[in-house]
Structure formats: structure tokens, C-alpha cells
Tab-separated table of C-alpha atoms and ligand atoms in Angstrom:
chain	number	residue	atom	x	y	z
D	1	UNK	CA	24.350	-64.836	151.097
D	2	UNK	CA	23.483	-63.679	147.290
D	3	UNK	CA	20.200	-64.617	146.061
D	4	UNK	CA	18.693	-65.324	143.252
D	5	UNK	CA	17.597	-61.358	143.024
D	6	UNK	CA	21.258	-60.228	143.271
D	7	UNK	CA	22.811	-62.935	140.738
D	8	UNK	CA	19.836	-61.695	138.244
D	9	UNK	CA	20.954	-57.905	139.351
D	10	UNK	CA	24.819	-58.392	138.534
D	11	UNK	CA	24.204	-60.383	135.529
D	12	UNK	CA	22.008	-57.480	133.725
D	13	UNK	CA	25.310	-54.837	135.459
D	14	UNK	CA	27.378	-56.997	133.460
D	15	UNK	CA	25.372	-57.047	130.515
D	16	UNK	CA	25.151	-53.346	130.235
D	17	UNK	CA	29.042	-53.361	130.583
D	18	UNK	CA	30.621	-56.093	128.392
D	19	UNK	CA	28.046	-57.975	126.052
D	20	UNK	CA	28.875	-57.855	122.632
D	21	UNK	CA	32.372	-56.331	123.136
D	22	UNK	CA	35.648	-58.084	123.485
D	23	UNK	CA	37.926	-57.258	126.795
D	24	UNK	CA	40.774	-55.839	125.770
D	25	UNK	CA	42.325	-56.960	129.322
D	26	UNK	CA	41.378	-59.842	130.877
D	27	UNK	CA	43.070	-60.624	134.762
D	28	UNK	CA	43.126	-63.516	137.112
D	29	UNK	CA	45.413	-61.710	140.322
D	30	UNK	CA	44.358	-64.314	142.436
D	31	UNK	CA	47.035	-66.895	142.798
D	32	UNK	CA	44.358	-69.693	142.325
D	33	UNK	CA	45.775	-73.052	140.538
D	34	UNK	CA	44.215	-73.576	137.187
D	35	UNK	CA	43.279	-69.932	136.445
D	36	UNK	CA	46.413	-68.983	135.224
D	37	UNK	CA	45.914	-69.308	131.345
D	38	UNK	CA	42.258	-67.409	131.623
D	39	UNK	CA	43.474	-64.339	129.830
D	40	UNK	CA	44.965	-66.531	126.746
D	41	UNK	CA	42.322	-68.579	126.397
D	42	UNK	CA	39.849	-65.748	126.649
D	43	UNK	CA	41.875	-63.234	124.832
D	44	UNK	CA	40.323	-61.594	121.716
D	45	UNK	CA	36.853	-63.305	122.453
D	46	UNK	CA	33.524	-61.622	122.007
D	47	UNK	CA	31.258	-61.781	125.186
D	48	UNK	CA	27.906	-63.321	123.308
D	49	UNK	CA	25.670	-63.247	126.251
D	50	UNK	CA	25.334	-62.789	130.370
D	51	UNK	CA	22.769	-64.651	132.072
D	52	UNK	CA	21.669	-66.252	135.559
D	53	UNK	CA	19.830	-69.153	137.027
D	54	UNK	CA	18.833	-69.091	140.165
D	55	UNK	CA	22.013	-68.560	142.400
D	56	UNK	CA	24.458	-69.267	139.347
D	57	UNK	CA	25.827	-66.633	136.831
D	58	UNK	CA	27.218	-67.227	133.147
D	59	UNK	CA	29.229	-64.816	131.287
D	60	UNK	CA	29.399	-66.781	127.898
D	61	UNK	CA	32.262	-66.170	125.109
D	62	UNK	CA	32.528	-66.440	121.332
D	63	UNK	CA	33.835	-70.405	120.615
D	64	UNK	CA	32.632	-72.215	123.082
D	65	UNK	CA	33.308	-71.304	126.209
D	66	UNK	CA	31.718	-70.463	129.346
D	67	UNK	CA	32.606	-68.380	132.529
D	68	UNK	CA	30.638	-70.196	135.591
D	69	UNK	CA	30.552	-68.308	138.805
D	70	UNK	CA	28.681	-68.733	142.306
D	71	UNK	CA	29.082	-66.834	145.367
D	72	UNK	CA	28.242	-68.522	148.051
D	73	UNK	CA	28.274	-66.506	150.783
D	74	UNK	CA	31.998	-64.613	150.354
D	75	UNK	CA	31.895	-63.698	146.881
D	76	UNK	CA	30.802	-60.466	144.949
D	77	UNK	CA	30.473	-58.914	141.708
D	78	UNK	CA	31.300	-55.817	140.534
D	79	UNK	CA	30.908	-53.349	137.422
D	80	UNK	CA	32.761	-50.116	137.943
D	81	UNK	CA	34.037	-47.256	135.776
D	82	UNK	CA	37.673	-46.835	135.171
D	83	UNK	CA	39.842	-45.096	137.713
D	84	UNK	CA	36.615	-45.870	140.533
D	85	UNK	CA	37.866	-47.169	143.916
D	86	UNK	CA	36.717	-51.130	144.242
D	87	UNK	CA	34.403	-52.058	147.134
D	88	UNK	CA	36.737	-54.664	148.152
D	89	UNK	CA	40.538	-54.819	148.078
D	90	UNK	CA	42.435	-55.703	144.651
D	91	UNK	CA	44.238	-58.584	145.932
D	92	UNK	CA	40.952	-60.437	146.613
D	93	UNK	CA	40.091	-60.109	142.908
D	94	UNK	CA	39.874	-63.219	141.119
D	95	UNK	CA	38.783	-62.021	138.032
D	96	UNK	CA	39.411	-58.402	135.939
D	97	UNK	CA	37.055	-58.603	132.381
D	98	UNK	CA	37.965	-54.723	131.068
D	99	UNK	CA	36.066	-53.610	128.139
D	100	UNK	CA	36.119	-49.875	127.196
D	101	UNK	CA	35.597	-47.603	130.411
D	102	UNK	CA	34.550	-50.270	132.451
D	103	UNK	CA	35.870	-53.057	134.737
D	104	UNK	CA	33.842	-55.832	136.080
D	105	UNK	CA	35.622	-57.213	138.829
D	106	UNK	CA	34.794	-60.719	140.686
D	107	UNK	CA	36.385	-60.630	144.591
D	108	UNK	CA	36.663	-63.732	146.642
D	109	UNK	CA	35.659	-66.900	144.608
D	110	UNK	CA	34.627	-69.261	145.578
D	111	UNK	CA	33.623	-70.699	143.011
D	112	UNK	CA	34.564	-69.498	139.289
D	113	UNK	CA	35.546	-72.175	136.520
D	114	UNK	CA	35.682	-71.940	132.708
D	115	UNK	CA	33.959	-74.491	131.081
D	116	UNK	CA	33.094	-75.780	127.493
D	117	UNK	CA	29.528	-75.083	126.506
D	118	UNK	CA	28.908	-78.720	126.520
D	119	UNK	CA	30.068	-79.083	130.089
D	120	UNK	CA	27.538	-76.805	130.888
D	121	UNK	CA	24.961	-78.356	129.820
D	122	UNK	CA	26.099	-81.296	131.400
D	123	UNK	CA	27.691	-80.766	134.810
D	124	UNK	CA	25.636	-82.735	136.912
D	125	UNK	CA	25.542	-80.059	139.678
D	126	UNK	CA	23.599	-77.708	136.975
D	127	UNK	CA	21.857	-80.014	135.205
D	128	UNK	CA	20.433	-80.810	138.276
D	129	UNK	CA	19.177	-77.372	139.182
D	130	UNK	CA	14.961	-76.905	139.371
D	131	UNK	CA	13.275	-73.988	137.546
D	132	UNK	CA	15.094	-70.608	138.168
D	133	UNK	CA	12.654	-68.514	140.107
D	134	UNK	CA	12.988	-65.206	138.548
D	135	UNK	CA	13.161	-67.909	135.040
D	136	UNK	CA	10.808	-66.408	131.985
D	137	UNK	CA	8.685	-69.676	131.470
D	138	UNK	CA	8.931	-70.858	135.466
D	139	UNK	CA	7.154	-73.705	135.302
D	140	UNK	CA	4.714	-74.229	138.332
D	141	UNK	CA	4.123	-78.089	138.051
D	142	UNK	CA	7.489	-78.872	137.680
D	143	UNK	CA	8.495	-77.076	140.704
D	144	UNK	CA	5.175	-78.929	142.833
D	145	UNK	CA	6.662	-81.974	140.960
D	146	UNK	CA	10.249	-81.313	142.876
D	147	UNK	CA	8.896	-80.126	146.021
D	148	UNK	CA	7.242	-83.719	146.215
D	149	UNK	CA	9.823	-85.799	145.599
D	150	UNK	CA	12.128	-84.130	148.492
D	151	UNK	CA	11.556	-85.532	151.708
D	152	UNK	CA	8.041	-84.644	153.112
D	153	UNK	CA	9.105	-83.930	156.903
D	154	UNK	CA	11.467	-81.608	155.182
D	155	UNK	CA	10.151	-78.003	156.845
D	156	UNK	CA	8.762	-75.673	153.978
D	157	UNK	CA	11.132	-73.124	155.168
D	158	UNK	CA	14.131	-75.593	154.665
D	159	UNK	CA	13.028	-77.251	151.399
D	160	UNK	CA	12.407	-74.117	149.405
D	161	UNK	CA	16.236	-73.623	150.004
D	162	UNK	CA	16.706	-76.983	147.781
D	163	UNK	CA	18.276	-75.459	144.745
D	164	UNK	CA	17.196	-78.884	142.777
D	165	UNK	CA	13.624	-78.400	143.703
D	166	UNK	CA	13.529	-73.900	142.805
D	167	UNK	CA	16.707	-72.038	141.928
D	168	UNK	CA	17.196	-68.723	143.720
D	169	UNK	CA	15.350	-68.790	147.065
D	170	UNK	CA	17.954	-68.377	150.308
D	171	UNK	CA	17.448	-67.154	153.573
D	172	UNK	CA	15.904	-63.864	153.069
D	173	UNK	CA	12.991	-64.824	150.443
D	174	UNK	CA	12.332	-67.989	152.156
D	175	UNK	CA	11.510	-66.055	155.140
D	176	UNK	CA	9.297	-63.538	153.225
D	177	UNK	CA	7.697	-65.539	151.043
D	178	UNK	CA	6.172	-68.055	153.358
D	179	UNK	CA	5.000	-64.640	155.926
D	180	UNK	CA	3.385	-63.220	152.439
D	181	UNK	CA	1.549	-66.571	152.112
D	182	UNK	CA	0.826	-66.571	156.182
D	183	UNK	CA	2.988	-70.499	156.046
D	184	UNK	CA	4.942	-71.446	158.847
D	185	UNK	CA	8.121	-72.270	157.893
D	186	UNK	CA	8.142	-75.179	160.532
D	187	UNK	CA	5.277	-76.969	159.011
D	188	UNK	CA	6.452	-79.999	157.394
D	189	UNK	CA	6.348	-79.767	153.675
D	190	UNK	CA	4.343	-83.247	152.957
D	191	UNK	CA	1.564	-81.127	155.158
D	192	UNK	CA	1.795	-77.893	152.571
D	193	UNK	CA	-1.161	-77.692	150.122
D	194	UNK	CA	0.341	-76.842	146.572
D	195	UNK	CA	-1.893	-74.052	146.910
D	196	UNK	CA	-0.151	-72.811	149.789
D	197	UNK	CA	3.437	-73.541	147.621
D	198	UNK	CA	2.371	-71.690	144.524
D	199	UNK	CA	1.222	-68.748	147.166
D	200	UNK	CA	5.112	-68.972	148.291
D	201	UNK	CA	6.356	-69.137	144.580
D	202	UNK	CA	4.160	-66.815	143.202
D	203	UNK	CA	5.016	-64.005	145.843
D	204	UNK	CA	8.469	-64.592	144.969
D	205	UNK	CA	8.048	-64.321	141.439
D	206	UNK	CA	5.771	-61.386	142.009
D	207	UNK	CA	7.994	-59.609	144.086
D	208	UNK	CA	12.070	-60.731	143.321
D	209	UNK	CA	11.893	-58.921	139.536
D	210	UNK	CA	11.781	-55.623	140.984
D	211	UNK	CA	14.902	-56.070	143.964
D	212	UNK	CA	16.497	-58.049	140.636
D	213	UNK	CA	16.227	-54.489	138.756
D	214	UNK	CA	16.838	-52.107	141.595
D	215	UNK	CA	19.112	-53.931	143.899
D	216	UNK	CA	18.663	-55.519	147.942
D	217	UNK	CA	17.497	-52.334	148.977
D	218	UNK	CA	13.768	-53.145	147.023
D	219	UNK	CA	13.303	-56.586	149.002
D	220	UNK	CA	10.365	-56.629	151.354
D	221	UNK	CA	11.688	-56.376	154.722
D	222	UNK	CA	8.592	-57.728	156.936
D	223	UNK	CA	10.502	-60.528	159.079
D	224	UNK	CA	13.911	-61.391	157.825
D	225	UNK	CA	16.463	-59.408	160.205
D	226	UNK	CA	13.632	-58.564	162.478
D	227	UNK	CA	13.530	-60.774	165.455
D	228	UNK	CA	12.281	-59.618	168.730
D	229	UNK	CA	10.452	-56.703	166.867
D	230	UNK	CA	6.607	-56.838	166.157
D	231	UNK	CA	5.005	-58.508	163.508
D	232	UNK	CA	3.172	-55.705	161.453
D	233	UNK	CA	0.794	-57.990	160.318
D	234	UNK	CA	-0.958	-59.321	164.371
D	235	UNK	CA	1.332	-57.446	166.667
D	236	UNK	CA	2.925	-60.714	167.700
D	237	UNK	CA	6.570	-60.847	168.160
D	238	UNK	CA	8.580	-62.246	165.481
D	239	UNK	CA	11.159	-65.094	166.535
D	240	UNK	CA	14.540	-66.871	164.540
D	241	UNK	CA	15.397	-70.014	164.525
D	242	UNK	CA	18.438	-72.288	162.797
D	243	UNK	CA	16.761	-74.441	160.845
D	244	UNK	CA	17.326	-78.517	159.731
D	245	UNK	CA	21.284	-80.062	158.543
D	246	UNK	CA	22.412	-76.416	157.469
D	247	UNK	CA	20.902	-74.723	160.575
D	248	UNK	CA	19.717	-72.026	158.452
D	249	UNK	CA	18.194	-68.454	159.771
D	250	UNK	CA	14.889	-68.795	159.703
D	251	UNK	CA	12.448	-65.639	160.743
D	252	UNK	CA	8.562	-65.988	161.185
D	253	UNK	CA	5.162	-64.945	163.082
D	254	UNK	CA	4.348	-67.354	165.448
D	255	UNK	CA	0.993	-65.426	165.645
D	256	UNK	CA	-0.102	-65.067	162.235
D	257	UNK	CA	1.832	-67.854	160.205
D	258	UNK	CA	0.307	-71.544	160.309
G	301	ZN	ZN1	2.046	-61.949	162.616
């Protein structure tokens, strides 16, 4: 599933490609009720600004309105040159913005909605989101404040995943942000010091710019995907585990994470 790294990584792609022009073509192939009047209502509209919080991307137009996307774990974003072969097949495209020599080209939903500026900035499911990780002014007490008011027996591993308490964190920096900080993702997050959550945070905000820049291929790779290898760290061997409701992965060092 897209993190916050690769929402942050497509929104500065998308940038580069349409900000401050105006698509001449705008297409919605995918026969999805509601979407058919996109390319009037977006026709002849400057793109003002592309931006991201946490897992949710916002490709904003002249006059009030607002392109909101999420991927969950199907969708995907992406910028290409004219005439260059897609990475997934047309007919999942939901979305064609072309501007120039370049398409940018959203396959597979789920979830993509036009909305008035105001809605934005109400939509309770948005409004409700905690500080974006990779955010400029993240805001450390705020996000100790959230962390608290989520359930305690909540396991640290589960409740960093709570996009209301940080916006960005999924499987993979979960699992490598509470090895960096040598947390247990099992321990129960009423029993996590906030000096042990701000080592979680601030390895994440340490580390997430630069796969955010480069792309997945940058993210530190120490126990997510590596069960039943050993832990570089003690030598133990590193397990996974579904974790709480969601039963998400969960990778750790029994040996050298407490
Ligand atoms: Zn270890």
C-alpha cells in the first residue's frame, strides 16, 4: 500500500508536470458514475498547486475546485511523456490530466472525487487527519497529544497506522521506525514513553524525505519483507505477525526490540 513517502513522491512528479499550466485534455475513461462531467467542469482551468498529506493527494484548480485522490492499496499515479507505454493498462485509467508533452495518468481509483475548496476543508474524513509526517511544521505535541487519546492497549505498531493520530505511516515505516527506535511493535502504546514515540516519529521524519524525493527504492529495508532472515542489528531472527482489527503485517526483532 502507498505511503506517505510515495503520495509526497507523485505529488512533486505532478508538480513538475502540470502546475501552473492548463490541460488542454482532460479524460475520465473509466465508466465510474459521477465522473462524467470532469473534463467540462475542469476544462480551461489553471492547475494552482499539487500537494499531499499524509496518504492523501490534492491537485488544486483555478476557481475553486479541488481534485482529491487516495490509493489505498490498488491505485497508482503516473506522469509520463507523450507517446510512453503506461505501466498499467488504459482501460483502468480513471483519470487523463494532459498538459504539453506530458500525461499524468491515475489507474484504478479507488478513491478520486472533485470537491469545492470549502469541502475540503471541511470533509470530516480530512479534517480529521493528525499532522502529516513528512508536514513542514510537524508538530510533535500534537501528535503525543493524539497518540494519547487513542486507546492505550492499542499496540504501538497498530496505532501509528491511525491516520487521525500521524498522517503517512503504513506498514512498511511502521515496521522500520519502531526497529530504528529498538520498540516492539507489540508493546501496548499506554506503556510507550513519548520519548520512545518521538524516537519513532523523528526517524520517520528523518528518514521518509529522502524515499519522498527518490522513490521506494531509498526506504530502509532492515525488517519489513524480511521474515525468517537475520536481524542485522543481534543476529536474532526476524518474525511477522497480522496485527489488531486490520490484521496488519507487522515485522520486528524479537531479540533486540523491547
Ligand atoms: Zn535484532
Amino acid at each position: 500500500m502507498p505511503e506517505g513517502d510515495t503520495i509526497h513522491h507523485a505529488a512533486s512528479r505532478i508538480r513538475a508536470a502540470i502546475a501552473g499550466t492548463v490541460p488542454e485534455r482532460i479524460a475520465t475513461p473509466h465508466p465510474r458514475h459521477g465522473m462524467d462531467r470532469w473534463p467540462e467542469r475542469l476544462r480551461g482551468r489553471e492547475v494552482v498547486s499539487v500537494d499531499a498529506h499524509g496518504k492523501h493527494l490534492f491537485i488544486r484548480f483555478q476557481g475553486d475546485v479541488t481534485l482529491h485522490s487516495h490509493l489505498r492499496m490498488t491505485g497508482l499515479w503516473g506522469v509520463y511523456r507523450e507517446g510512453e507505454r503506461w505501466r498499467r493498462a488504459a482501460r483502468r485509467a480513471w483519470l487523463v490530466l494532459a498538459s504539453g508533452p506530458v500525461e499524468v495518468v491515475q489507474f484504478d481509483g479507488p478513491v478520486l472525487e472533485l470537491m469545492s475548496d470549502r469541502r475540503v476543508r471541511t470533509d470530516p474524513r480530512l479534517a480529521a487527519l493528525g499532522p502529516d509526517i513528512l508536514g513542514e511544521g510537524f508538530d510533535e505535541r500534537e501528535f503525543l497529544r493524539r497518540l494519547r487519546a487513542d486507546d492505550p492497549t492499542r499496540p504501538i505498531g497498530d496505532a501509528l497506522l491511525e491516520q487521525r493520530t500521524v498522517a503517512g505511516i503504513g506498514n512498511v515505516w511502521k515496521s522500520e521506525c519502531c526497529f530504528a527506535a529498538a520498540v516492539d511493535p507489540w508493546r501496548p502504546a499506554g506503556a510507550v514513553s513519548d520519548g520512545d514515540a518521538l524516537a519513532i516519529a523523528r526517524f520517520a521524519r528523518e528518514r521518509m524525505p529522502l524515499s519522498a524525493r527518490e522513490g521506494p527504492r531509498a526506504r530502509p529495508r532492515e525488517v519489513y519483507g524480511r521474515a525468517g532472515e537475520r536481524c542485522r542489528r543481534c543476529g536474532a531472527i526476524v518474525l511477522e505477525r497480522g496485527q489488531w482489527d486490520g490484521n496488519r503485517a507487522t515485522f520486528w526483532c524479537p531479540g533486540c526490540q523491547r
